[in-house]
């Protein structure tokens, strides 16, 4: 197995935040399966290897939530509540628990169910843009992309409207831990523990309130009904997965919308193509997902020795799986660094692959399509404002801090 192709420098550094793709390309060409001594991870960047890893039955998602436990006592104390919650979420579970947890939530996210929500998502998008109509400049991220998906998923869960804006800070705290950052580990763990604690406290109170009245005809009501049957869902699992659905249900879609608008503004020929051909929106969203993936990395831990890409990976090894690197692999995509809104086929792995394929993929696609269509209808001559472009310091969740546009 190769060592880092950049000498003794760690791979996961702040240089990845602004533009990670040249670094992914170099790694994919020089050492597509390599051990990064700084992170202690085996890093995969080829499409074929990424798909193999995502489908491999001996690579564990649950162990990822437990991988950070060998820590000094003060940090271990901070880590334990976070790890305990993550290990009860379907994202960080293995069969048979993963199968059971996912089956309970899956019914609320089928393409058929999600499509019935289109009018409501369109109405929310209109309301958000109507609320900033008189501004000469729009921040696509903070005025629009942040709020559309969080309002949608909160409504699906039956969270009262007055409470919905409280979740952004808690979700950001947890995203720092899940996504990886250059901040000091004690800071990251403290914020993650704070986010987990606030989420649990809120949902525990909301669930008690719902139990005293009607469970409700929404996703949280369905999870409550499953928990009350006793053999399908524990209360801790209910809390953990309600937290997951709310946090994951908006964080990645915010980045899809923000990254997507930024890519379009930087490729005016493709933006004009999309304006002229409204039927292009579906494939456009798929290409924007591939081109600048909202989720750049996912992780697994090997349960036994496995072979991937011609290399043996030892038992207990953490594996960093490069979703965004795979989405730019020329062995799978012709001219992968070119934005082509009409690209077909487009078998990207922005939503992962295998049993952990994103449960919210259909909802994210719908929100992306509606968000872009509504924005371009409101602002047909939208253009980028002069600004320094800043990305969140997060290796896994790639998204802009802001994106100001002129709206003539």
PDB file of C-alpha atoms in Angstrom, residues 87-388:
ATOM      1  CA  UNK A  87     -24.062   4.328  17.200  1.00  0.00           C
ATOM      2  CA  UNK A  88     -27.870   4.235  17.533  1.00  0.00           C
ATOM      3  CA  UNK A  89     -28.454   6.081  14.261  1.00  0.00           C
ATOM      4  CA  UNK A  90     -29.100   4.136  11.078  1.00  0.00           C
ATOM      5  CA  UNK A  91     -26.225   5.966   9.363  1.00  0.00           C
ATOM      6  CA  UNK A  92     -23.756   4.440  11.839  1.00  0.00           C
ATOM      7  CA  UNK A  93     -25.294   0.987  12.204  1.00  0.00           C
ATOM      8  CA  UNK A  94     -24.827  -2.399  10.572  1.00  0.00           C
ATOM      9  CA  UNK A  95     -27.343  -5.137   9.771  1.00  0.00           C
ATOM     10  CA  UNK A  96     -29.524  -6.358  11.349  1.00  0.00           C
ATOM     11  CA  UNK A  97     -30.027  -3.127  13.341  1.00  0.00           C
ATOM     12  CA  UNK A  98     -29.542  -0.995  10.217  1.00  0.00           C
ATOM     13  CA  UNK A  99     -32.195  -2.985   8.342  1.00  0.00           C
ATOM     14  CA  UNK A 100     -34.691  -2.588  11.192  1.00  0.00           C
ATOM     15  CA  UNK A 101     -34.080   1.124  11.738  1.00  0.00           C
ATOM     16  CA  UNK A 102     -34.095   2.007   8.056  1.00  0.00           C
ATOM     17  CA  UNK A 103     -37.311   0.094   7.365  1.00  0.00           C
ATOM     18  CA  UNK A 104     -39.110   2.181   9.994  1.00  0.00           C
ATOM     19  CA  UNK A 105     -38.141   5.515   8.426  1.00  0.00           C
ATOM     20  CA  UNK A 106     -38.048   4.487   4.775  1.00  0.00           C
ATOM     21  CA  UNK A 107     -41.785   4.765   4.149  1.00  0.00           C
ATOM     22  CA  UNK A 108     -41.674   8.515   4.651  1.00  0.00           C
ATOM     23  CA  UNK A 109     -38.975   9.014   2.005  1.00  0.00           C
ATOM     24  CA  UNK A 110     -40.037   6.941  -0.988  1.00  0.00           C
ATOM     25  CA  UNK A 111     -40.006   8.823  -4.321  1.00  0.00           C
ATOM     26  CA  UNK A 112     -43.806   8.526  -4.518  1.00  0.00           C
ATOM     27  CA  UNK A 113     -44.364  10.011  -1.053  1.00  0.00           C
ATOM     28  CA  UNK A 114     -41.772  12.737  -1.619  1.00  0.00           C
ATOM     29  CA  UNK A 115     -43.306  13.792  -4.940  1.00  0.00           C
ATOM     30  CA  UNK A 116     -46.605  14.520  -3.174  1.00  0.00           C
ATOM     31  CA  UNK A 117     -44.691  17.149  -1.199  1.00  0.00           C
ATOM     32  CA  UNK A 118     -43.665  19.154  -4.265  1.00  0.00           C
ATOM     33  CA  UNK A 119     -46.445  21.787  -3.964  1.00  0.00           C
ATOM     34  CA  UNK A 120     -45.558  22.403  -0.310  1.00  0.00           C
ATOM     35  CA  UNK A 121     -41.821  22.678  -1.036  1.00  0.00           C
ATOM     36  CA  UNK A 122     -42.605  25.105  -3.882  1.00  0.00           C
ATOM     37  CA  UNK A 123     -44.750  27.208  -1.541  1.00  0.00           C
ATOM     38  CA  UNK A 124     -41.981  27.366   1.072  1.00  0.00           C
ATOM     39  CA  UNK A 125     -39.423  28.377  -1.570  1.00  0.00           C
ATOM     40  CA  UNK A 126     -41.726  31.162  -2.790  1.00  0.00           C
ATOM     41  CA  UNK A 127     -42.282  32.390   0.770  1.00  0.00           C
ATOM     42  CA  UNK A 128     -38.565  32.567   1.473  1.00  0.00           C
ATOM     43  CA  UNK A 129     -37.812  34.554  -1.678  1.00  0.00           C
ATOM     44  CA  UNK A 130     -40.833  36.788  -1.221  1.00  0.00           C
ATOM     45  CA  UNK A 131     -39.450  37.660   2.222  1.00  0.00           C
ATOM     46  CA  UNK A 132     -36.275  39.120   0.692  1.00  0.00           C
ATOM     47  CA  UNK A 133     -37.839  40.556  -2.455  1.00  0.00           C
ATOM     48  CA  UNK A 134     -36.901  44.176  -1.746  1.00  0.00           C
ATOM     49  CA  UNK A 135     -33.214  43.544  -1.098  1.00  0.00           C
ATOM     50  CA  UNK A 136     -30.767  44.632  -3.820  1.00  0.00           C
ATOM     51  CA  UNK A 137     -28.559  41.689  -2.917  1.00  0.00           C
ATOM     52  CA  UNK A 138     -29.466  38.120  -1.906  1.00  0.00           C
ATOM     53  CA  UNK A 139     -27.331  35.713   0.107  1.00  0.00           C
ATOM     54  CA  UNK A 140     -28.306  32.441  -1.563  1.00  0.00           C
ATOM     55  CA  UNK A 141     -26.918  30.371   1.311  1.00  0.00           C
ATOM     56  CA  UNK A 142     -28.058  32.217   4.429  1.00  0.00           C
ATOM     57  CA  UNK A 143     -31.308  33.706   3.112  1.00  0.00           C
ATOM     58  CA  UNK A 144     -32.488  30.676   1.169  1.00  0.00           C
ATOM     59  CA  UNK A 145     -30.483  27.440   1.000  1.00  0.00           C
ATOM     60  CA  UNK A 146     -30.158  27.107   4.767  1.00  0.00           C
ATOM     61  CA  UNK A 147     -33.842  27.526   5.471  1.00  0.00           C
ATOM     62  CA  UNK A 148     -35.716  25.681   2.730  1.00  0.00           C
ATOM     63  CA  UNK A 149     -34.563  22.156   3.659  1.00  0.00           C
ATOM     64  CA  UNK A 150     -34.728  22.727   7.410  1.00  0.00           C
ATOM     65  CA  UNK A 151     -38.315  23.971   7.124  1.00  0.00           C
ATOM     66  CA  UNK A 152     -39.251  20.971   4.986  1.00  0.00           C
ATOM     67  CA  UNK A 153     -37.745  18.266   7.215  1.00  0.00           C
ATOM     68  CA  UNK A 154     -39.013  19.919  10.398  1.00  0.00           C
ATOM     69  CA  UNK A 155     -42.506  19.969   8.918  1.00  0.00           C
ATOM     70  CA  UNK A 156     -42.184  16.285   7.975  1.00  0.00           C
ATOM     71  CA  UNK A 157     -41.209  15.465  11.568  1.00  0.00           C
ATOM     72  CA  UNK A 158     -44.046  17.531  12.966  1.00  0.00           C
ATOM     73  CA  UNK A 159     -41.784  20.001  14.752  1.00  0.00           C
ATOM     74  CA  UNK A 160     -43.748  23.150  15.727  1.00  0.00           C
ATOM     75  CA  UNK A 161     -43.090  26.047  13.369  1.00  0.00           C
ATOM     76  CA  UNK A 162     -41.890  28.334  16.175  1.00  0.00           C
ATOM     77  CA  UNK A 163     -39.076  25.915  17.057  1.00  0.00           C
ATOM     78  CA  UNK A 164     -37.631  25.197  13.631  1.00  0.00           C
ATOM     79  CA  UNK A 165     -34.943  27.877  13.508  1.00  0.00           C
ATOM     80  CA  UNK A 166     -33.403  26.658  16.770  1.00  0.00           C
ATOM     81  CA  UNK A 167     -31.923  23.555  15.160  1.00  0.00           C
ATOM     82  CA  UNK A 168     -29.337  25.164  12.913  1.00  0.00           C
ATOM     83  CA  UNK A 169     -26.802  25.827  15.685  1.00  0.00           C
ATOM     84  CA  UNK A 170     -27.184  22.336  17.153  1.00  0.00           C
ATOM     85  CA  UNK A 171     -26.820  20.758  13.742  1.00  0.00           C
ATOM     86  CA  UNK A 172     -23.713  22.820  12.977  1.00  0.00           C
ATOM     87  CA  UNK A 173     -22.148  21.656  16.252  1.00  0.00           C
ATOM     88  CA  UNK A 174     -22.686  18.017  15.342  1.00  0.00           C
ATOM     89  CA  UNK A 175     -21.584  18.517  11.728  1.00  0.00           C
ATOM     90  CA  UNK A 176     -18.144  19.685  12.895  1.00  0.00           C
ATOM     91  CA  UNK A 177     -17.580  16.339  14.577  1.00  0.00           C
ATOM     92  CA  UNK A 178     -19.033  14.139  11.844  1.00  0.00           C
ATOM     93  CA  UNK A 179     -17.391  16.034   9.015  1.00  0.00           C
ATOM     94  CA  UNK A 180     -13.931  16.618  10.403  1.00  0.00           C
ATOM     95  CA  UNK A 181     -12.298  20.005  10.775  1.00  0.00           C
ATOM     96  CA  UNK A 182      -9.004  21.677  11.615  1.00  0.00           C
ATOM     97  CA  UNK A 183     -10.343  23.042  14.924  1.00  0.00           C
ATOM     98  CA  UNK A 184      -8.766  21.604  18.108  1.00  0.00           C
ATOM     99  CA  UNK A 185     -10.304  18.269  19.113  1.00  0.00           C
ATOM    100  CA  UNK A 186     -11.476  19.452  22.576  1.00  0.00           C
ATOM    101  CA  UNK A 187     -13.421  22.292  20.923  1.00  0.00           C
ATOM    102  CA  UNK A 188     -14.989  19.939  18.392  1.00  0.00           C
ATOM    103  CA  UNK A 189     -15.995  17.379  21.033  1.00  0.00           C
ATOM    104  CA  UNK A 190     -17.398  20.057  23.350  1.00  0.00           C
ATOM    105  CA  UNK A 191     -19.548  21.492  20.583  1.00  0.00           C
ATOM    106  CA  UNK A 192     -20.701  18.047  19.444  1.00  0.00           C
ATOM    107  CA  UNK A 193     -21.646  17.118  23.007  1.00  0.00           C
ATOM    108  CA  UNK A 194     -23.565  20.402  23.325  1.00  0.00           C
ATOM    109  CA  UNK A 195     -25.436  19.758  20.057  1.00  0.00           C
ATOM    110  CA  UNK A 196     -26.320  16.185  21.041  1.00  0.00           C
ATOM    111  CA  UNK A 197     -27.483  17.280  24.501  1.00  0.00           C
ATOM    112  CA  UNK A 198     -29.690  20.066  23.142  1.00  0.00           C
ATOM    113  CA  UNK A 199     -31.192  17.831  20.460  1.00  0.00           C
ATOM    114  CA  UNK A 200     -31.959  15.055  22.946  1.00  0.00           C
ATOM    115  CA  UNK A 201     -33.458  17.460  25.477  1.00  0.00           C
ATOM    116  CA  UNK A 202     -35.674  19.048  22.838  1.00  0.00           C
ATOM    117  CA  UNK A 203     -36.902  15.807  21.279  1.00  0.00           C
ATOM    118  CA  UNK A 204     -37.459  14.150  24.659  1.00  0.00           C
ATOM    119  CA  UNK A 205     -39.739  17.034  25.668  1.00  0.00           C
ATOM    120  CA  UNK A 206     -41.505  17.014  22.287  1.00  0.00           C
ATOM    121  CA  UNK A 207     -42.065  13.257  22.466  1.00  0.00           C
ATOM    122  CA  UNK A 208     -43.517  13.497  25.973  1.00  0.00           C
ATOM    123  CA  UNK A 209     -45.891  16.180  24.724  1.00  0.00           C
ATOM    124  CA  UNK A 210     -46.896  14.073  21.726  1.00  0.00           C
ATOM    125  CA  UNK A 211     -47.524  11.020  23.922  1.00  0.00           C
ATOM    126  CA  UNK A 212     -49.927  13.033  26.080  1.00  0.00           C
ATOM    127  CA  UNK A 213     -51.950  13.944  23.008  1.00  0.00           C
ATOM    128  CA  UNK A 214     -52.289  12.506  19.510  1.00  0.00           C
ATOM    129  CA  UNK A 215     -49.119  10.927  18.051  1.00  0.00           C
ATOM    130  CA  UNK A 216     -49.684  12.841  14.812  1.00  0.00           C
ATOM    131  CA  UNK A 217     -49.830  11.854  11.170  1.00  0.00           C
ATOM    132  CA  UNK A 218     -46.186  12.624  10.407  1.00  0.00           C
ATOM    133  CA  UNK A 219     -42.785  10.948  10.493  1.00  0.00           C
ATOM    134  CA  UNK A 220     -42.254  11.459  14.218  1.00  0.00           C
ATOM    135  CA  UNK A 221     -45.702  10.025  14.881  1.00  0.00           C
ATOM    136  CA  UNK A 222     -44.803   6.918  12.866  1.00  0.00           C
ATOM    137  CA  UNK A 223     -41.554   6.493  14.813  1.00  0.00           C
ATOM    138  CA  UNK A 224     -43.428   6.934  18.095  1.00  0.00           C
ATOM    139  CA  UNK A 225     -45.895   4.240  17.096  1.00  0.00           C
ATOM    140  CA  UNK A 226     -43.003   1.885  16.322  1.00  0.00           C
ATOM    141  CA  UNK A 227     -41.326   2.653  19.652  1.00  0.00           C
ATOM    142  CA  UNK A 228     -44.518   1.973  21.567  1.00  0.00           C
ATOM    143  CA  UNK A 229     -44.759  -1.515  20.020  1.00  0.00           C
ATOM    144  CA  UNK A 230     -41.665  -2.296  22.083  1.00  0.00           C
ATOM    145  CA  UNK A 231     -39.850  -4.726  19.815  1.00  0.00           C
ATOM    146  CA  UNK A 232     -38.957  -2.403  16.937  1.00  0.00           C
ATOM    147  CA  UNK A 233     -37.505   0.793  18.328  1.00  0.00           C
ATOM    148  CA  UNK A 234     -36.159   1.806  21.740  1.00  0.00           C
ATOM    149  CA  UNK A 235     -36.621   5.317  23.077  1.00  0.00           C
ATOM    150  CA  UNK A 236     -32.890   6.005  22.701  1.00  0.00           C
ATOM    151  CA  UNK A 237     -33.049   4.872  19.059  1.00  0.00           C
ATOM    152  CA  UNK A 238     -36.097   7.049  18.516  1.00  0.00           C
ATOM    153  CA  UNK A 239     -34.287  10.107  19.877  1.00  0.00           C
ATOM    154  CA  UNK A 240     -31.090   9.379  17.965  1.00  0.00           C
ATOM    155  CA  UNK A 241     -32.791   8.879  14.604  1.00  0.00           C
ATOM    156  CA  UNK A 242     -35.144  11.841  14.966  1.00  0.00           C
ATOM    157  CA  UNK A 243     -31.956  13.862  15.513  1.00  0.00           C
ATOM    158  CA  UNK A 244     -30.320  12.278  12.445  1.00  0.00           C
ATOM    159  CA  UNK A 245     -33.297  12.930  10.172  1.00  0.00           C
ATOM    160  CA  UNK A 246     -33.496  16.572  11.195  1.00  0.00           C
ATOM    161  CA  UNK A 247     -29.754  17.291  11.024  1.00  0.00           C
ATOM    162  CA  UNK A 248     -28.899  15.258   7.911  1.00  0.00           C
ATOM    163  CA  UNK A 249     -32.197  16.219   6.317  1.00  0.00           C
ATOM    164  CA  UNK A 250     -31.118  19.803   5.832  1.00  0.00           C
ATOM    165  CA  UNK A 251     -27.320  20.072   6.120  1.00  0.00           C
ATOM    166  CA  UNK A 252     -26.477  18.302   2.873  1.00  0.00           C
ATOM    167  CA  UNK A 253     -29.322  19.843   0.888  1.00  0.00           C
ATOM    168  CA  UNK A 254     -28.238  23.321   1.935  1.00  0.00           C
ATOM    169  CA  UNK A 255     -24.856  22.512   0.402  1.00  0.00           C
ATOM    170  CA  UNK A 256     -26.436  21.059  -2.741  1.00  0.00           C
ATOM    171  CA  UNK A 257     -28.302  24.323  -3.351  1.00  0.00           C
ATOM    172  CA  UNK A 258     -25.425  26.643  -2.451  1.00  0.00           C
ATOM    173  CA  UNK A 259     -22.737  24.673  -4.292  1.00  0.00           C
ATOM    174  CA  UNK A 260     -25.071  24.229  -7.244  1.00  0.00           C
ATOM    175  CA  UNK A 261     -25.856  27.927  -7.656  1.00  0.00           C
ATOM    176  CA  UNK A 262     -22.156  28.764  -7.307  1.00  0.00           C
ATOM    177  CA  UNK A 263     -21.239  26.253 -10.029  1.00  0.00           C
ATOM    178  CA  UNK A 264     -23.905  27.656 -12.362  1.00  0.00           C
ATOM    179  CA  UNK A 265     -22.749  31.236 -11.856  1.00  0.00           C
ATOM    180  CA  UNK A 266     -19.192  30.172 -12.682  1.00  0.00           C
ATOM    181  CA  UNK A 267     -20.405  28.422 -15.861  1.00  0.00           C
ATOM    182  CA  UNK A 268     -22.710  30.978 -17.548  1.00  0.00           C
ATOM    183  CA  UNK A 269     -23.103  28.814 -20.658  1.00  0.00           C
ATOM    184  CA  UNK A 270     -24.593  26.023 -18.562  1.00  0.00           C
ATOM    185  CA  UNK A 271     -26.755  28.486 -16.614  1.00  0.00           C
ATOM    186  CA  UNK A 272     -28.143  29.833 -19.888  1.00  0.00           C
ATOM    187  CA  UNK A 273     -28.732  26.283 -21.088  1.00  0.00           C
ATOM    188  CA  UNK A 274     -30.764  25.589 -17.953  1.00  0.00           C
ATOM    189  CA  UNK A 275     -32.768  28.809 -18.382  1.00  0.00           C
ATOM    190  CA  UNK A 276     -33.659  27.894 -21.966  1.00  0.00           C
ATOM    191  CA  UNK A 277     -34.587  24.269 -21.298  1.00  0.00           C
ATOM    192  CA  UNK A 278     -36.789  23.792 -18.243  1.00  0.00           C
ATOM    193  CA  UNK A 279     -36.873  20.033 -18.851  1.00  0.00           C
ATOM    194  CA  UNK A 280     -33.157  19.929 -18.084  1.00  0.00           C
ATOM    195  CA  UNK A 281     -33.633  20.499 -14.349  1.00  0.00           C
ATOM    196  CA  UNK A 282     -33.648  16.844 -13.306  1.00  0.00           C
ATOM    197  CA  UNK A 283     -30.364  15.960 -14.986  1.00  0.00           C
ATOM    198  CA  UNK A 284     -28.930  19.349 -13.944  1.00  0.00           C
ATOM    199  CA  UNK A 285     -29.358  18.518 -10.261  1.00  0.00           C
ATOM    200  CA  UNK A 286     -27.711  15.124 -10.788  1.00  0.00           C
ATOM    201  CA  UNK A 287     -24.723  16.796 -12.450  1.00  0.00           C
ATOM    202  CA  UNK A 288     -24.431  19.429  -9.723  1.00  0.00           C
ATOM    203  CA  UNK A 289     -24.415  16.629  -7.154  1.00  0.00           C
ATOM    204  CA  UNK A 290     -21.595  14.940  -9.032  1.00  0.00           C
ATOM    205  CA  UNK A 291     -19.603  18.051  -9.877  1.00  0.00           C
ATOM    206  CA  UNK A 292     -19.268  19.475  -6.347  1.00  0.00           C
ATOM    207  CA  UNK A 293     -20.641  16.853  -3.997  1.00  0.00           C
ATOM    208  CA  UNK A 294     -22.235  18.104  -0.756  1.00  0.00           C
ATOM    209  CA  UNK A 295     -20.857  15.025   1.036  1.00  0.00           C
ATOM    210  CA  UNK A 296     -17.213  14.522   0.142  1.00  0.00           C
ATOM    211  CA  UNK A 297     -16.258  11.560   2.338  1.00  0.00           C
ATOM    212  CA  UNK A 298     -17.737   8.704   4.299  1.00  0.00           C
ATOM    213  CA  UNK A 299     -16.024   6.157   6.527  1.00  0.00           C
ATOM    214  CA  UNK A 300     -15.924   2.487   7.437  1.00  0.00           C
ATOM    215  CA  UNK A 301     -13.886   0.227   9.739  1.00  0.00           C
ATOM    216  CA  UNK A 302     -12.780  -3.237   8.583  1.00  0.00           C
ATOM    217  CA  UNK A 303     -14.164  -6.189  10.570  1.00  0.00           C
ATOM    218  CA  UNK A 304     -11.529  -8.513   9.103  1.00  0.00           C
ATOM    219  CA  UNK A 305      -8.750  -8.357   6.516  1.00  0.00           C
ATOM    220  CA  UNK A 306     -10.177  -7.289   3.135  1.00  0.00           C
ATOM    221  CA  UNK A 307      -8.702  -6.638  -0.296  1.00  0.00           C
ATOM    222  CA  UNK A 308      -9.635  -3.511  -2.237  1.00  0.00           C
ATOM    223  CA  UNK A 309      -7.931  -2.199  -5.341  1.00  0.00           C
ATOM    224  CA  UNK A 310      -5.296  -4.919  -5.151  1.00  0.00           C
ATOM    225  CA  UNK A 311      -4.279  -3.983  -1.597  1.00  0.00           C
ATOM    226  CA  UNK A 312      -4.891  -5.847   1.652  1.00  0.00           C
ATOM    227  CA  UNK A 313      -6.439  -3.698   4.380  1.00  0.00           C
ATOM    228  CA  UNK A 314      -6.009  -5.078   7.893  1.00  0.00           C
ATOM    229  CA  UNK A 315      -8.696  -5.776  10.489  1.00  0.00           C
ATOM    230  CA  UNK A 316      -9.742  -2.736  12.539  1.00  0.00           C
ATOM    231  CA  UNK A 317      -8.486  -0.230   9.975  1.00  0.00           C
ATOM    232  CA  UNK A 318     -10.468   2.969   9.418  1.00  0.00           C
ATOM    233  CA  UNK A 319     -11.137   3.577   5.716  1.00  0.00           C
ATOM    234  CA  UNK A 320     -11.854   7.052   4.292  1.00  0.00           C
ATOM    235  CA  UNK A 321     -14.049   6.610   1.215  1.00  0.00           C
ATOM    236  CA  UNK A 322     -13.786   9.501  -1.245  1.00  0.00           C
ATOM    237  CA  UNK A 323     -17.264  10.022  -2.701  1.00  0.00           C
ATOM    238  CA  UNK A 324     -16.339  13.328  -4.347  1.00  0.00           C
ATOM    239  CA  UNK A 325     -13.033  11.950  -5.633  1.00  0.00           C
ATOM    240  CA  UNK A 326     -14.897   9.016  -7.207  1.00  0.00           C
ATOM    241  CA  UNK A 327     -17.307  11.453  -8.841  1.00  0.00           C
ATOM    242  CA  UNK A 328     -14.381  13.037 -10.720  1.00  0.00           C
ATOM    243  CA  UNK A 329     -12.788   9.725 -11.813  1.00  0.00           C
ATOM    244  CA  UNK A 330     -12.119   9.789 -15.604  1.00  0.00           C
ATOM    245  CA  UNK A 331     -12.362   5.988 -15.653  1.00  0.00           C
ATOM    246  CA  UNK A 332     -16.091   6.430 -14.932  1.00  0.00           C
ATOM    247  CA  UNK A 333     -16.980   9.911 -16.219  1.00  0.00           C
ATOM    248  CA  UNK A 334     -15.913  11.449 -19.512  1.00  0.00           C
ATOM    249  CA  UNK A 335     -14.252  14.840 -18.938  1.00  0.00           C
ATOM    250  CA  UNK A 336     -15.064  14.658 -15.232  1.00  0.00           C
ATOM    251  CA  UNK A 337     -13.901  18.210 -14.450  1.00  0.00           C
ATOM    252  CA  UNK A 338     -16.364  19.679 -16.962  1.00  0.00           C
ATOM    253  CA  UNK A 339     -19.829  20.746 -15.806  1.00  0.00           C
ATOM    254  CA  UNK A 340     -22.355  19.233 -18.220  1.00  0.00           C
ATOM    255  CA  UNK A 341     -25.972  19.616 -17.096  1.00  0.00           C
ATOM    256  CA  UNK A 342     -27.136  17.164 -19.757  1.00  0.00           C
ATOM    257  CA  UNK A 343     -24.709  14.406 -18.705  1.00  0.00           C
ATOM    258  CA  UNK A 344     -26.239  10.956 -19.158  1.00  0.00           C
ATOM    259  CA  UNK A 345     -25.683   8.429 -17.765  1.00  0.00           C
ATOM    260  CA  UNK A 346     -24.546   9.901 -14.486  1.00  0.00           C
ATOM    261  CA  UNK A 347     -23.968   7.116 -11.919  1.00  0.00           C
ATOM    262  CA  UNK A 348     -22.513   9.407  -9.251  1.00  0.00           C
ATOM    263  CA  UNK A 349     -22.120   8.307  -5.654  1.00  0.00           C
ATOM    264  CA  UNK A 350     -23.032  11.640  -4.056  1.00  0.00           C
ATOM    265  CA  UNK A 351     -25.756   9.795  -2.112  1.00  0.00           C
ATOM    266  CA  UNK A 352     -23.412   6.889  -1.312  1.00  0.00           C
ATOM    267  CA  UNK A 353     -24.113   3.359  -2.571  1.00  0.00           C
ATOM    268  CA  UNK A 354     -25.305   0.007  -1.271  1.00  0.00           C
ATOM    269  CA  UNK A 355     -27.301  -0.415   1.938  1.00  0.00           C
ATOM    270  CA  UNK A 356     -26.355   3.051   3.189  1.00  0.00           C
ATOM    271  CA  UNK A 357     -27.600   4.838   0.079  1.00  0.00           C
ATOM    272  CA  UNK A 358     -29.074   8.052   1.434  1.00  0.00           C
ATOM    273  CA  UNK A 359     -32.607   7.594   2.705  1.00  0.00           C
ATOM    274  CA  UNK A 360     -33.243  11.247   1.888  1.00  0.00           C
ATOM    275  CA  UNK A 361     -32.011  11.147  -1.723  1.00  0.00           C
ATOM    276  CA  UNK A 362     -35.453  11.632  -3.280  1.00  0.00           C
ATOM    277  CA  UNK A 363     -36.219  14.538  -0.950  1.00  0.00           C
ATOM    278  CA  UNK A 364     -32.856  16.210  -1.613  1.00  0.00           C
ATOM    279  CA  UNK A 365     -33.395  15.896  -5.366  1.00  0.00           C
ATOM    280  CA  UNK A 366     -36.864  17.434  -5.107  1.00  0.00           C
ATOM    281  CA  UNK A 367     -35.650  20.309  -2.933  1.00  0.00           C
ATOM    282  CA  UNK A 368     -32.712  20.955  -5.251  1.00  0.00           C
ATOM    283  CA  UNK A 369     -34.948  21.045  -8.324  1.00  0.00           C
ATOM    284  CA  UNK A 370     -37.523  23.309  -6.676  1.00  0.00           C
ATOM    285  CA  UNK A 371     -34.926  25.622  -5.129  1.00  0.00           C
ATOM    286  CA  UNK A 372     -33.112  26.227  -8.421  1.00  0.00           C
ATOM    287  CA  UNK A 373     -36.260  26.571 -10.510  1.00  0.00           C
ATOM    288  CA  UNK A 374     -37.829  29.059  -8.072  1.00  0.00           C
ATOM    289  CA  UNK A 375     -34.635  31.094  -7.742  1.00  0.00           C
ATOM    290  CA  UNK A 376     -34.171  31.399 -11.515  1.00  0.00           C
ATOM    291  CA  UNK A 377     -37.802  32.328 -11.989  1.00  0.00           C
ATOM    292  CA  UNK A 378     -37.597  35.090  -9.372  1.00  0.00           C
ATOM    293  CA  UNK A 379     -34.197  36.322 -10.565  1.00  0.00           C
ATOM    294  CA  UNK A 380     -33.715  35.513 -14.262  1.00  0.00           C
ATOM    295  CA  UNK A 381     -30.667  37.835 -14.511  1.00  0.00           C
ATOM    296  CA  UNK A 382     -28.949  36.702 -11.330  1.00  0.00           C
ATOM    297  CA  UNK A 383     -25.187  37.261 -11.204  1.00  0.00           C
ATOM    298  CA  UNK A 384     -22.420  36.842  -8.666  1.00  0.00           C
ATOM    299  CA  UNK A 385     -21.588  39.812  -6.463  1.00  0.00           C
ATOM    300  CA  UNK A 386     -18.004  40.811  -5.736  1.00  0.00           C
ATOM    301  CA  UNK A 387     -16.999  38.839  -2.657  1.00  0.00           C
ATOM    302  CA  UNK A 388     -14.338  36.617  -1.124  1.00  0.00           C
TER     303      UNK A 388
END
